[in-house]
Structure formats: C-alpha cells, structure tokens
Short mmCIF file of N, CA and C in Angstrom, two decimals:
data_model
loop_
_atom_site.label_atom_id
_atom_site.label_comp_id
_atom_site.label_asym_id
_atom_site.label_seq_id
_atom_site.Cartn_x
_atom_site.Cartn_y
_atom_site.Cartn_z
N UNK A 1 144.67 208.09 196.46
CA UNK A 1 145.34 208.16 195.17
C UNK A 1 146.39 207.06 195.15
N UNK A 2 146.37 206.24 194.14
CA UNK A 2 147.34 205.15 194.02
C UNK A 2 148.73 205.72 193.76
N UNK A 3 149.80 205.05 194.26
CA UNK A 3 151.15 205.56 194.05
C UNK A 3 151.52 205.74 192.58
N UNK A 4 150.93 204.92 191.69
CA UNK A 4 151.29 205.03 190.27
C UNK A 4 150.43 206.03 189.51
N UNK A 5 149.54 206.72 190.22
CA UNK A 5 148.69 207.73 189.59
C UNK A 5 149.53 208.91 189.12
N UNK A 6 149.22 209.44 187.97
CA UNK A 6 149.96 210.57 187.43
C UNK A 6 149.38 211.91 187.88
N UNK A 7 148.18 211.89 188.42
CA UNK A 7 147.54 213.12 188.87
C UNK A 7 148.17 213.64 190.16
N UNK A 8 148.00 214.94 190.39
CA UNK A 8 148.49 215.52 191.63
C UNK A 8 147.65 215.01 192.78
N UNK A 9 148.27 214.77 193.90
CA UNK A 9 147.57 214.26 195.07
C UNK A 9 146.62 215.33 195.60
N UNK A 10 145.32 215.02 195.71
CA UNK A 10 144.39 216.03 196.19
C UNK A 10 144.56 216.27 197.69
N UNK A 11 144.27 217.47 198.12
CA UNK A 11 144.36 217.81 199.54
C UNK A 11 142.95 217.98 200.08
N UNK A 12 142.70 217.40 201.25
CA UNK A 12 141.41 217.53 201.89
C UNK A 12 141.64 218.19 203.23
N UNK A 13 140.99 219.29 203.48
CA UNK A 13 141.13 219.96 204.76
C UNK A 13 142.47 220.64 204.90
N UNK A 14 143.02 220.58 206.10
CA UNK A 14 144.27 221.27 206.41
C UNK A 14 145.45 220.63 205.68
N UNK A 15 146.49 221.41 205.54
CA UNK A 15 147.74 220.95 204.93
C UNK A 15 148.29 219.77 205.74
N UNK A 16 148.74 218.73 205.06
CA UNK A 16 149.32 217.59 205.76
C UNK A 16 150.72 217.96 206.23
N UNK A 17 151.17 217.39 207.33
CA UNK A 17 152.49 217.74 207.85
C UNK A 17 153.62 217.31 206.90
N UNK A 18 154.73 218.04 206.98
CA UNK A 18 155.91 217.70 206.18
C UNK A 18 156.79 216.69 206.90
N UNK A 19 156.40 216.30 208.10
CA UNK A 19 157.18 215.36 208.90
C UNK A 19 156.23 214.54 209.76
N UNK A 20 156.48 213.23 209.80
CA UNK A 20 155.71 212.35 210.66
C UNK A 20 156.70 211.50 211.44
N UNK A 21 156.59 211.54 212.76
CA UNK A 21 157.50 210.81 213.63
C UNK A 21 156.85 209.52 214.13
N UNK A 22 157.67 208.49 214.27
CA UNK A 22 157.23 207.20 214.76
C UNK A 22 158.13 206.78 215.91
N UNK A 23 157.58 206.04 216.87
CA UNK A 23 158.37 205.38 217.90
C UNK A 23 158.63 203.96 217.43
N UNK A 24 159.83 203.48 217.65
CA UNK A 24 160.17 202.10 217.32
C UNK A 24 160.06 201.31 218.64
N UNK A 25 159.12 200.38 218.65
CA UNK A 25 158.80 199.65 219.88
C UNK A 25 158.86 198.16 219.61
N UNK A 26 159.45 197.41 220.55
CA UNK A 26 159.46 195.96 220.47
C UNK A 26 158.03 195.48 220.70
N UNK A 27 157.48 194.75 219.72
CA UNK A 27 156.08 194.33 219.82
C UNK A 27 155.85 193.32 220.94
N UNK A 28 156.86 192.52 221.26
CA UNK A 28 156.68 191.50 222.28
C UNK A 28 156.61 192.11 223.69
N UNK A 29 157.50 193.07 223.98
CA UNK A 29 157.56 193.59 225.34
C UNK A 29 157.18 195.05 225.49
N UNK A 30 156.98 195.75 224.37
CA UNK A 30 156.62 197.16 224.45
C UNK A 30 157.76 198.09 224.77
N UNK A 31 158.99 197.60 224.69
CA UNK A 31 160.17 198.41 224.99
C UNK A 31 160.46 199.39 223.87
N UNK A 32 160.71 200.64 224.24
CA UNK A 32 161.09 201.64 223.25
C UNK A 32 162.50 201.35 222.76
N UNK A 33 162.66 201.23 221.43
CA UNK A 33 163.95 200.87 220.84
C UNK A 33 164.58 202.01 220.06
N UNK A 34 163.81 203.06 219.75
CA UNK A 34 164.34 204.17 218.98
C UNK A 34 163.22 204.98 218.35
N UNK A 35 163.58 205.70 217.30
CA UNK A 35 162.59 206.52 216.61
C UNK A 35 162.84 206.46 215.11
N UNK A 36 161.81 206.79 214.35
CA UNK A 36 161.90 206.83 212.90
C UNK A 36 161.07 208.00 212.42
N UNK A 37 161.38 208.48 211.24
CA UNK A 37 160.65 209.63 210.71
C UNK A 37 160.52 209.56 209.20
N UNK A 38 159.44 210.10 208.72
CA UNK A 38 159.27 210.39 207.31
C UNK A 38 159.29 211.92 207.27
N UNK A 39 160.30 212.50 206.64
CA UNK A 39 160.49 213.95 206.68
C UNK A 39 160.61 214.52 205.28
N UNK A 40 160.56 215.83 205.21
CA UNK A 40 160.60 216.52 203.91
C UNK A 40 159.54 215.94 202.98
N UNK A 41 158.37 215.67 203.53
CA UNK A 41 157.27 215.14 202.72
C UNK A 41 156.83 216.22 201.75
N UNK A 42 156.91 215.90 200.49
CA UNK A 42 156.57 216.84 199.41
C UNK A 42 155.36 216.29 198.68
N UNK A 43 154.19 216.82 198.99
CA UNK A 43 152.95 216.31 198.39
C UNK A 43 152.86 216.62 196.90
N UNK A 44 153.47 217.70 196.46
CA UNK A 44 153.43 218.03 195.03
C UNK A 44 154.23 217.00 194.22
N UNK A 45 155.47 216.74 194.64
CA UNK A 45 156.32 215.77 193.95
C UNK A 45 156.12 214.34 194.46
N UNK A 46 155.32 214.20 195.49
CA UNK A 46 154.98 212.92 196.10
C UNK A 46 156.23 212.12 196.48
N UNK A 47 157.07 212.77 197.28
CA UNK A 47 158.31 212.15 197.73
C UNK A 47 158.56 212.48 199.20
N UNK A 48 159.45 211.72 199.83
CA UNK A 48 159.82 211.96 201.22
C UNK A 48 161.15 211.28 201.50
N UNK A 49 161.73 211.65 202.64
CA UNK A 49 163.00 211.09 203.11
C UNK A 49 162.75 210.29 204.38
N UNK A 50 163.45 209.18 204.51
CA UNK A 50 163.33 208.30 205.67
C UNK A 50 164.51 208.55 206.61
N UNK A 51 164.20 208.60 207.90
CA UNK A 51 165.23 208.69 208.93
C UNK A 51 164.97 207.65 210.00
N UNK A 52 166.03 207.16 210.62
CA UNK A 52 165.91 206.08 211.60
C UNK A 52 167.04 206.17 212.61
N UNK A 53 166.71 206.01 213.88
CA UNK A 53 167.71 205.97 214.94
C UNK A 53 167.32 204.91 215.96
N UNK A 54 168.18 203.93 216.13
CA UNK A 54 167.93 202.86 217.10
C UNK A 54 168.91 202.96 218.26
N UNK A 55 168.45 202.61 219.45
CA UNK A 55 169.35 202.54 220.60
C UNK A 55 170.41 201.47 220.34
N UNK A 56 171.61 201.65 220.87
CA UNK A 56 172.67 200.65 220.64
C UNK A 56 172.25 199.22 220.98
N UNK A 57 171.44 199.05 222.02
CA UNK A 57 171.01 197.70 222.43
C UNK A 57 170.06 197.06 221.42
N UNK A 58 169.48 197.84 220.52
CA UNK A 58 168.52 197.32 219.54
C UNK A 58 169.15 197.04 218.19
N UNK A 59 170.39 197.41 218.03
CA UNK A 59 171.04 197.27 216.72
C UNK A 59 171.45 195.82 216.46
N UNK A 60 171.48 195.45 215.18
CA UNK A 60 171.93 194.12 214.77
C UNK A 60 170.90 193.02 214.96
N UNK A 61 169.63 193.39 215.18
CA UNK A 61 168.59 192.40 215.43
C UNK A 61 167.49 192.43 214.37
N UNK A 62 167.71 193.17 213.28
CA UNK A 62 166.73 193.21 212.21
C UNK A 62 165.66 194.28 212.33
N UNK A 63 165.70 195.06 213.41
CA UNK A 63 164.69 196.11 213.58
C UNK A 63 164.78 197.15 212.48
N UNK A 64 165.99 197.52 212.07
CA UNK A 64 166.15 198.53 211.03
C UNK A 64 165.45 198.14 209.74
N UNK A 65 165.61 196.90 209.33
CA UNK A 65 164.96 196.41 208.11
C UNK A 65 163.44 196.46 208.26
N UNK A 66 162.95 196.07 209.44
CA UNK A 66 161.51 196.10 209.69
C UNK A 66 160.97 197.53 209.68
N UNK A 67 161.70 198.45 210.30
CA UNK A 67 161.25 199.84 210.37
C UNK A 67 161.22 200.46 208.98
N UNK A 68 162.23 200.21 208.16
CA UNK A 68 162.23 200.74 206.80
C UNK A 68 161.03 200.19 206.03
N UNK A 69 160.71 198.91 206.24
CA UNK A 69 159.54 198.31 205.57
C UNK A 69 158.24 199.01 206.00
N UNK A 70 158.12 199.31 207.29
CA UNK A 70 156.92 199.99 207.80
C UNK A 70 156.83 201.40 207.20
N UNK A 71 157.96 202.10 207.14
CA UNK A 71 157.94 203.45 206.58
C UNK A 71 157.62 203.43 205.08
N UNK A 72 158.06 202.40 204.37
CA UNK A 72 157.70 202.26 202.96
C UNK A 72 156.19 202.06 202.83
N UNK A 73 155.64 201.19 203.65
CA UNK A 73 154.19 200.95 203.63
C UNK A 73 153.45 202.26 203.91
N UNK A 74 153.86 202.96 204.93
CA UNK A 74 153.19 204.22 205.28
C UNK A 74 153.32 205.24 204.15
N UNK A 75 154.52 205.38 203.61
CA UNK A 75 154.73 206.36 202.55
C UNK A 75 154.00 206.04 201.27
N UNK A 76 154.08 204.80 200.82
CA UNK A 76 153.49 204.43 199.54
C UNK A 76 151.98 204.16 199.64
N UNK A 77 151.54 203.46 200.67
CA UNK A 77 150.14 203.07 200.78
C UNK A 77 149.29 204.15 201.46
N UNK A 78 149.72 204.59 202.62
CA UNK A 78 148.92 205.55 203.38
C UNK A 78 148.99 206.95 202.79
N UNK A 79 150.21 207.39 202.43
CA UNK A 79 150.38 208.76 201.93
C UNK A 79 150.33 208.88 200.41
N UNK A 80 150.38 207.77 199.69
CA UNK A 80 150.30 207.82 198.23
C UNK A 80 151.53 208.42 197.57
N UNK A 81 152.69 208.28 198.21
CA UNK A 81 153.92 208.82 197.64
C UNK A 81 154.42 207.94 196.50
N UNK A 82 155.28 208.51 195.66
CA UNK A 82 155.87 207.78 194.53
C UNK A 82 157.34 207.47 194.74
N UNK A 83 158.01 208.23 195.62
CA UNK A 83 159.46 208.06 195.81
C UNK A 83 159.81 208.26 197.27
N UNK A 84 160.67 207.37 197.78
CA UNK A 84 161.26 207.52 199.11
C UNK A 84 162.76 207.54 198.95
N UNK A 85 163.42 208.29 199.82
CA UNK A 85 164.87 208.45 199.72
C UNK A 85 165.49 208.31 201.11
N UNK A 86 166.67 207.73 201.13
CA UNK A 86 167.47 207.60 202.36
C UNK A 86 168.85 208.16 202.07
N UNK A 87 169.35 208.98 202.99
CA UNK A 87 170.74 209.41 202.95
C UNK A 87 171.41 208.87 204.21
N UNK A 88 172.56 208.23 204.06
CA UNK A 88 173.26 207.71 205.21
C UNK A 88 174.76 207.79 204.97
N UNK A 89 175.53 207.76 206.05
CA UNK A 89 176.98 207.78 205.91
C UNK A 89 177.44 206.50 205.21
N UNK A 90 178.49 206.64 204.44
CA UNK A 90 178.96 205.50 203.64
C UNK A 90 179.45 204.33 204.50
N UNK A 91 179.79 204.60 205.76
CA UNK A 91 180.26 203.51 206.62
C UNK A 91 179.13 202.93 207.49
N UNK A 92 177.88 203.36 207.27
CA UNK A 92 176.75 202.84 208.03
C UNK A 92 176.21 201.58 207.35
N UNK A 93 176.95 200.50 207.52
CA UNK A 93 176.63 199.24 206.85
C UNK A 93 175.24 198.74 207.22
N UNK A 94 174.82 198.93 208.46
CA UNK A 94 173.51 198.43 208.89
C UNK A 94 172.38 199.14 208.14
N UNK A 95 172.47 200.47 208.02
CA UNK A 95 171.42 201.20 207.32
C UNK A 95 171.43 200.88 205.84
N UNK A 96 172.61 200.77 205.25
CA UNK A 96 172.70 200.41 203.83
C UNK A 96 172.06 199.04 203.59
N UNK A 97 172.32 198.10 204.49
CA UNK A 97 171.76 196.75 204.38
C UNK A 97 170.23 196.78 204.54
N UNK A 98 169.75 197.53 205.53
CA UNK A 98 168.30 197.64 205.76
C UNK A 98 167.60 198.24 204.54
N UNK A 99 168.20 199.28 203.98
CA UNK A 99 167.60 199.93 202.80
C UNK A 99 167.58 198.98 201.62
N UNK A 100 168.71 198.34 201.34
CA UNK A 100 168.79 197.47 200.17
C UNK A 100 167.91 196.23 200.32
N UNK A 101 167.72 195.73 201.52
CA UNK A 101 166.81 194.59 201.74
C UNK A 101 165.37 194.96 201.43
N UNK A 102 165.07 196.25 201.51
CA UNK A 102 163.72 196.73 201.20
C UNK A 102 163.59 197.23 199.77
N UNK A 103 164.63 197.02 198.96
CA UNK A 103 164.54 197.36 197.54
C UNK A 103 165.14 198.70 197.15
N UNK A 104 165.69 199.45 198.09
CA UNK A 104 166.31 200.72 197.75
C UNK A 104 167.55 200.49 196.89
N UNK A 105 167.79 201.41 195.99
CA UNK A 105 168.91 201.33 195.05
C UNK A 105 169.86 202.50 195.34
N UNK A 106 171.16 202.20 195.34
CA UNK A 106 172.14 203.28 195.51
C UNK A 106 172.13 204.14 194.26
N UNK A 107 171.90 205.43 194.47
CA UNK A 107 171.79 206.36 193.35
C UNK A 107 172.98 207.29 193.24
N UNK A 108 173.75 207.41 194.30
CA UNK A 108 174.89 208.30 194.22
C UNK A 108 175.60 208.46 195.55
N UNK A 109 176.73 209.15 195.49
CA UNK A 109 177.52 209.44 196.68
C UNK A 109 177.80 210.94 196.71
N UNK A 110 177.57 211.53 197.86
CA UNK A 110 177.95 212.93 198.09
C UNK A 110 179.29 212.88 198.81
N UNK A 111 180.33 213.19 198.09
CA UNK A 111 181.68 213.06 198.63
C UNK A 111 181.95 214.13 199.69
N UNK A 112 182.51 213.68 200.82
CA UNK A 112 182.87 214.56 201.93
C UNK A 112 181.75 215.52 202.30
N UNK A 113 180.53 215.01 202.37
CA UNK A 113 179.36 215.86 202.60
C UNK A 113 178.99 216.03 204.07
N UNK A 114 179.52 215.17 204.94
CA UNK A 114 179.11 215.22 206.35
C UNK A 114 180.34 215.36 207.25
N UNK A 115 180.28 216.35 208.14
CA UNK A 115 181.35 216.56 209.13
C UNK A 115 180.97 215.75 210.35
N UNK A 116 181.73 214.68 210.64
CA UNK A 116 181.41 213.77 211.73
C UNK A 116 182.66 213.51 212.55
N UNK A 117 182.59 213.83 213.82
CA UNK A 117 183.68 213.53 214.75
C UNK A 117 185.04 213.99 214.23
N UNK A 118 185.09 215.18 213.68
CA UNK A 118 186.35 215.77 213.26
C UNK A 118 186.85 215.41 211.88
N UNK A 119 186.01 214.78 211.08
CA UNK A 119 186.42 214.47 209.71
C UNK A 119 185.22 214.52 208.77
N UNK A 120 185.48 214.73 207.50
CA UNK A 120 184.42 214.71 206.49
C UNK A 120 184.23 213.29 205.98
N UNK A 121 182.99 212.87 205.92
CA UNK A 121 182.66 211.53 205.43
C UNK A 121 181.71 211.63 204.24
N UNK A 122 181.72 210.60 203.42
CA UNK A 122 180.81 210.53 202.28
C UNK A 122 179.42 210.13 202.76
N UNK A 123 178.40 210.60 202.03
CA UNK A 123 177.03 210.16 202.24
C UNK A 123 176.56 209.41 201.01
N UNK A 124 175.81 208.34 201.23
CA UNK A 124 175.23 207.56 200.14
C UNK A 124 173.75 207.93 200.04
N UNK A 125 173.28 208.13 198.81
CA UNK A 125 171.87 208.40 198.56
C UNK A 125 171.25 207.14 197.97
N UNK A 126 170.15 206.69 198.57
CA UNK A 126 169.41 205.53 198.09
C UNK A 126 167.98 205.94 197.81
N UNK A 127 167.39 205.39 196.76
CA UNK A 127 166.02 205.73 196.42
C UNK A 127 165.21 204.49 196.12
N UNK A 128 163.90 204.62 196.32
CA UNK A 128 162.96 203.54 196.01
C UNK A 128 161.70 204.18 195.42
N UNK A 129 161.27 203.67 194.28
CA UNK A 129 160.04 204.14 193.64
C UNK A 129 158.90 203.19 193.97
N UNK A 130 157.70 203.74 194.07
CA UNK A 130 156.53 202.94 194.45
C UNK A 130 156.36 201.73 193.54
N UNK A 131 156.57 201.91 192.24
CA UNK A 131 156.34 200.78 191.32
C UNK A 131 157.42 199.70 191.41
N UNK A 132 158.54 200.00 192.07
CA UNK A 132 159.60 198.99 192.28
C UNK A 132 159.49 198.31 193.64
N UNK A 133 158.66 198.86 194.52
CA UNK A 133 158.53 198.37 195.89
C UNK A 133 157.77 197.06 195.93
N UNK A 134 158.27 196.12 196.72
CA UNK A 134 157.60 194.84 196.93
C UNK A 134 157.23 194.77 198.41
N UNK A 135 155.94 194.97 198.73
CA UNK A 135 155.52 194.99 200.13
C UNK A 135 155.80 193.67 200.83
N UNK A 136 156.11 193.75 202.11
CA UNK A 136 156.33 192.58 202.94
C UNK A 136 154.97 192.05 203.38
N UNK A 137 154.60 190.82 203.00
CA UNK A 137 153.29 190.30 203.35
C UNK A 137 153.12 190.06 204.86
N UNK A 138 154.23 190.01 205.59
CA UNK A 138 154.18 189.76 207.03
C UNK A 138 154.16 191.05 207.85
N UNK A 139 154.14 192.19 207.17
CA UNK A 139 154.22 193.48 207.85
C UNK A 139 152.98 193.73 208.70
N UNK A 140 153.21 194.15 209.92
CA UNK A 140 152.12 194.52 210.81
C UNK A 140 151.83 196.00 210.66
N UNK A 141 150.62 196.39 210.96
CA UNK A 141 150.22 197.79 210.83
C UNK A 141 151.05 198.67 211.77
N UNK A 142 151.22 199.91 211.34
CA UNK A 142 151.96 200.88 212.15
C UNK A 142 151.21 202.19 212.14
N UNK A 143 151.42 202.96 213.18
CA UNK A 143 150.83 204.29 213.22
C UNK A 143 151.84 205.25 213.80
N UNK A 144 151.74 206.53 213.42
CA UNK A 144 152.69 207.53 213.92
C UNK A 144 152.65 207.63 215.43
N UNK A 145 153.77 208.04 216.01
CA UNK A 145 153.88 208.19 217.47
C UNK A 145 153.03 209.34 217.95
#
C-alpha cells in the first residue's frame, strides 16, 4: 500500500508488531554504535514513533541523521506508514538537528513533561508526513535487528 493511499492498510497473516528494533552498526567495521526503534506502530492510523540511542563514542559523526533516514525509509516504504513522530528533550540539539535534516517539522512543545536528573525539562514533538518526505538517494538498505 503506497503511503499516500487513503485506504486502510490490509493485514496479511498474523498481526504485525507494534515495535521494531534495529541495531546501529558502523558499515565499515561492523562496530555496534547503538540502537534504534520504530515503536507505537499504529497500523490503523498508519503512524509510528522513532527512537534512537547512540553510544557516546558514536555521537557527533552524522550517524543520527543516517539512522533517522533509514527509519523513515522503513516506516514509509516498507511499512506503508503516513506519519512518523519524534519526541526529544528540548536541549537535545543533536536529535533535533538529525530530525530536521530529514524533513521533520517542530509541531509543539510539552512544557516540563520529562523528569530528568532532578528537574523537569521540556519535550519537543516533531512530525514528518510521507508526502513531505524526500528520500535520501544514497541510503543503503536496512533490516531490523
């Protein structure tokens, strides 16, 4: 089913999982760099949430942007979703940058929504619709862990 299809996504066989986990691996050396997930997959509304965690040694090297691109490809092309969403702390500049480089738009702020290290912090909500997504032509195939 194409992402822009208005029909409900048909189900074949068993119910598809509501969560798919991925390992983030350096393609050159095979080193594990972190994990990523597509969670809260809602086949009826054709939406899901993206999660990403990189080891400190892997941060600041562009992996986050690449991983978000792979998850967009998987969500929109493989799963036929129409909307992807990211929630991140307002001070997570790297995740905000990775999301926005992939076309995500800031849709709102949940004020004081997260209790982190003894204080409440704001969360930013970002969304991307399939028809606004511009696939990366250099993207390599990915498969769940």
